[in-house]
Coordinates of N, CA, C and O in Angstrom, one line a residue:
M1 N -31.7 151.2 27.9 CA -32.3 150.1 27.2 C -32.5 148.9 28.2 O -31.7 148.8 29.1
Y2 N -33.5 148.1 28.0 CA -33.9 147.0 28.9 C -34.2 145.8 28.0 O -35.3 145.5 27.6
P3 N -33.2 144.9 27.8 CA -33.4 143.7 27.1 C -34.1 142.7 27.9 O -34.0 142.7 29.2
R4 N -34.8 141.7 27.2 CA -35.4 140.6 27.9 C -35.2 139.4 27.1 O -35.4 139.5 25.8
I5 N -35.0 138.3 27.7 CA -34.9 137.0 27.0 C -36.1 136.1 27.4 O -36.3 135.9 28.6
D6 N -36.8 135.7 26.4 CA -38.1 134.9 26.6 C -39.0 135.7 27.6 O -39.2 136.9 27.4
H7 N -39.4 135.0 28.6 CA -40.3 135.6 29.6 C -39.6 136.0 30.9 O -40.3 136.2 31.9
Q8 N -38.3 136.2 30.8 CA -37.6 136.6 32.0 C -37.7 138.1 32.3 O -38.3 138.8 31.5
E9 N -37.2 138.5 33.4 CA -37.2 139.9 33.8 C -36.4 140.7 32.8 O -35.4 140.2 32.2
E10 N -36.7 142.0 32.7 CA -35.9 142.9 31.9 C -34.6 143.2 32.7 O -34.6 143.2 33.9
H11 N -33.6 143.5 32.0 CA -32.3 143.9 32.6 C -31.8 145.2 32.0 O -31.8 145.4 30.8
R12 N -31.5 146.2 32.8 CA -31.0 147.5 32.3 C -29.6 147.3 31.8 O -28.7 146.7 32.5
I13 N -29.3 147.8 30.6 CA -28.0 147.6 30.0 C -27.3 149.0 29.8 O -27.9 150.0 29.7
I14 N -26.0 148.9 29.8 CA -25.1 150.1 29.5 C -24.1 149.7 28.5 O -23.7 148.5 28.4
A15 N -23.6 150.6 27.8 CA -22.5 150.3 26.8 C -21.2 150.2 27.5 O -20.9 151.0 28.4
S16 N -20.5 149.1 27.2 CA -19.1 148.9 27.8 C -18.0 149.2 26.7 O -16.9 149.4 27.1
R17 N -18.4 149.2 25.4 CA -17.6 149.6 24.3 C -18.6 150.0 23.2 O -19.8 150.0 23.4
S18 N -18.0 150.4 22.1 CA -18.9 150.9 21.0 C -19.8 149.8 20.4 O -20.9 150.1 19.9
D19 N -19.4 148.5 20.6 CA -20.3 147.4 20.1 C -20.7 146.4 21.1 O -21.2 145.4 20.8
S20 N -20.5 146.8 22.4 CA -20.7 145.8 23.5 C -21.5 146.5 24.6 O -21.4 147.7 24.9
F21 N -22.4 145.6 25.2 CA -23.2 146.1 26.3 C -23.2 145.1 27.4 O -23.0 143.9 27.2
V22 N -23.5 145.6 28.6 CA -23.5 144.7 29.8 C -24.7 145.2 30.7 O -25.0 146.4 30.7
T23 N -25.3 144.2 31.3 CA -26.4 144.6 32.2 C -25.8 145.0 33.6 O -24.8 144.6 34.0
L24 N -26.5 146.0 34.3 CA -26.0 146.4 35.5 C -25.9 145.3 36.6 O -25.1 145.4 37.5
D25 N -26.8 144.3 36.5 CA -26.8 143.2 37.4 C -25.8 142.1 37.0 O -25.7 141.1 37.6
R26 N -25.1 142.3 35.9 CA -24.1 141.4 35.4 C -24.6 140.0 35.0 O -23.9 139.0 35.1
Q27 N -25.9 140.0 34.6 CA -26.5 138.7 34.2 C -26.4 138.5 32.7 O -26.6 137.3 32.3
L28 N -26.3 139.6 31.9 CA -26.2 139.5 30.5 C -25.1 140.3 29.9 O -24.8 141.4 30.5
A29 N -24.5 139.9 28.8 CA -23.6 140.7 28.1 C -23.9 140.5 26.6 O -24.3 139.4 26.2
M30 N -23.7 141.5 25.8 CA -23.9 141.3 24.3 C -23.0 142.1 23.5 O -22.5 143.2 23.9
R31 N -22.7 141.5 22.4 CA -21.8 142.2 21.4 C -22.6 142.2 20.1 O -23.1 141.2 19.6
I32 N -22.7 143.4 19.4 CA -23.4 143.5 18.1 C -22.4 143.9 17.1 O -21.7 145.0 17.2
D33 N -22.2 143.1 16.0 CA -21.3 143.4 15.0 C -22.1 143.8 13.7 O -22.8 143.1 13.1
L34 N -21.9 145.1 13.4 CA -22.5 145.6 12.1 C -21.4 145.5 11.0 O -20.4 146.2 11.1
R35 N -21.7 144.6 10.1 CA -20.7 144.3 9.1 C -20.8 145.2 7.9 O -21.9 145.8 7.6
D36 N -19.7 145.4 7.1 CA -19.7 146.2 5.9 C -20.7 145.8 4.9 O -21.1 146.6 4.1
D37 N -21.0 144.5 4.8 CA -22.0 144.1 3.8 C -23.4 144.2 4.2 O -24.3 143.8 3.5
G38 N -23.6 144.9 5.4 CA -25.0 145.2 5.8 C -25.6 144.1 6.7 O -26.6 144.3 7.3
S39 N -24.9 143.0 6.9 CA -25.4 141.9 7.8 C -25.0 142.3 9.2 O -24.2 143.2 9.5
V40 N -25.6 141.5 10.1 CA -25.4 141.8 11.6 C -25.0 140.4 12.2 O -25.6 139.4 11.9
G41 N -24.0 140.5 13.1 CA -23.7 139.3 13.9 C -23.4 139.7 15.3 O -23.6 140.8 15.7
G42 N -23.0 138.8 16.1 CA -22.7 139.1 17.5 C -22.9 137.9 18.4 O -23.1 136.8 17.9
E43 N -23.0 138.2 19.7 CA -23.2 137.1 20.7 C -23.9 137.7 21.9 O -23.7 138.9 22.3
V44 N -24.7 136.9 22.5 CA -25.3 137.2 23.8 C -24.8 136.1 24.8 O -24.8 134.9 24.5
L45 N -24.3 136.6 25.9 CA -23.8 135.7 27.0 C -24.8 135.9 28.2 O -25.1 137.1 28.6
M46 N -25.3 134.8 28.8 CA -26.3 134.9 29.8 C -25.8 134.0 31.0 O -25.5 132.8 30.7
L47 N -25.9 134.5 32.2 CA -25.6 133.7 33.4 C -26.8 132.9 33.7 O -27.9 133.5 34.0
V48 N -26.7 131.6 33.7 CA -27.8 130.7 34.0 C -27.6 130.2 35.5 O -26.5 129.6 35.8
P49 N -28.5 130.5 36.4 CA -28.2 130.2 37.8 C -28.3 128.7 38.0 O -28.8 127.9 37.2
A50 N -27.7 128.2 39.1 CA -27.7 126.8 39.5 C -29.2 126.4 39.7 O -30.1 127.2 40.0
E51 N -29.4 125.1 39.4 CA -30.8 124.6 39.4 C -30.8 123.2 40.1 O -29.9 122.4 39.8
K52 N -31.7 123.0 41.0 CA -31.9 121.6 41.6 C -32.9 120.9 40.8 O -34.1 121.3 40.6
L53 N -32.6 119.7 40.3 CA -33.5 118.9 39.5 C -34.3 118.0 40.4 O -34.0 117.8 41.6
A54 N -35.4 117.5 39.9 CA -36.3 116.6 40.6 C -35.6 115.4 41.2 O -36.0 114.9 42.3
S55 N -34.6 115.0 40.5 CA -33.8 113.8 41.0 C -32.9 114.1 42.1 O -32.3 113.2 42.7
G56 N -32.8 115.4 42.5 CA -31.9 115.8 43.6 C -30.6 116.3 43.1 O -29.8 116.9 43.8
D57 N -30.2 116.0 41.8 CA -29.0 116.5 41.2 C -29.0 118.0 41.1 O -30.1 118.6 40.9
I58 N -27.9 118.6 41.1 CA -27.7 120.0 41.0 C -27.0 120.4 39.7 O -25.9 119.8 39.5
V59 N -27.5 121.2 38.9 CA -26.9 121.7 37.7 C -26.2 123.0 38.1 O -26.9 123.9 38.6
P60 N -24.9 123.1 38.1 CA -24.2 124.3 38.6 C -24.5 125.5 37.7 O -24.9 125.4 36.5
A61 N -24.3 126.7 38.2 CA -24.5 127.9 37.4 C -23.4 127.9 36.3 O -22.4 127.3 36.4
H62 N -23.9 128.4 35.2 CA -23.0 128.4 34.0 C -23.3 129.6 33.1 O -24.4 130.2 33.2
V63 N -22.4 129.9 32.2 CA -22.7 130.9 31.2 C -23.1 130.3 29.9 O -22.5 129.4 29.4
Q64 N -24.2 130.7 29.4 CA -24.8 130.3 28.1 C -24.5 131.3 27.0 O -24.7 132.5 27.2
S65 N -23.9 130.8 25.9 CA -23.6 131.7 24.8 C -24.6 131.5 23.6 O -24.9 130.3 23.3
M66 N -25.1 132.6 23.1 CA -26.0 132.5 21.9 C -25.5 133.4 20.8 O -25.3 134.6 21.1
G67 N -25.4 132.9 19.7 CA -24.9 133.7 18.6 C -26.0 134.5 17.9 O -27.2 134.1 17.9
L68 N -25.7 135.7 17.4 CA -26.6 136.5 16.7 C -26.2 136.5 15.2 O -25.0 136.6 14.9
A69 N -27.1 136.3 14.3 CA -26.7 136.3 12.9 C -27.9 136.8 12.1 O -29.1 136.6 12.4
S70 N -27.6 137.5 11.0 CA -28.6 137.8 10.0 C -28.1 137.5 8.6 O -26.9 137.3 8.4
R71 N -29.0 137.5 7.6 CA -28.5 137.2 6.3 C -28.9 138.3 5.4 O -29.7 139.1 5.5

């Protein structure tokens, strides 16, 4: 499988557990929770690279967490 976030490049993923996946380049990780009531939850973790701003300041690389939820 090849997930993509917004207009970024696709990343090849592999299962790391029955409910978790990680990309081969280690840029994304996701967990999908299939709940007994039929809803879905989980989390996507994405490595955001360092960025130099127009002001000259540098925003360091960091991990961004995004929750998954359904109703």
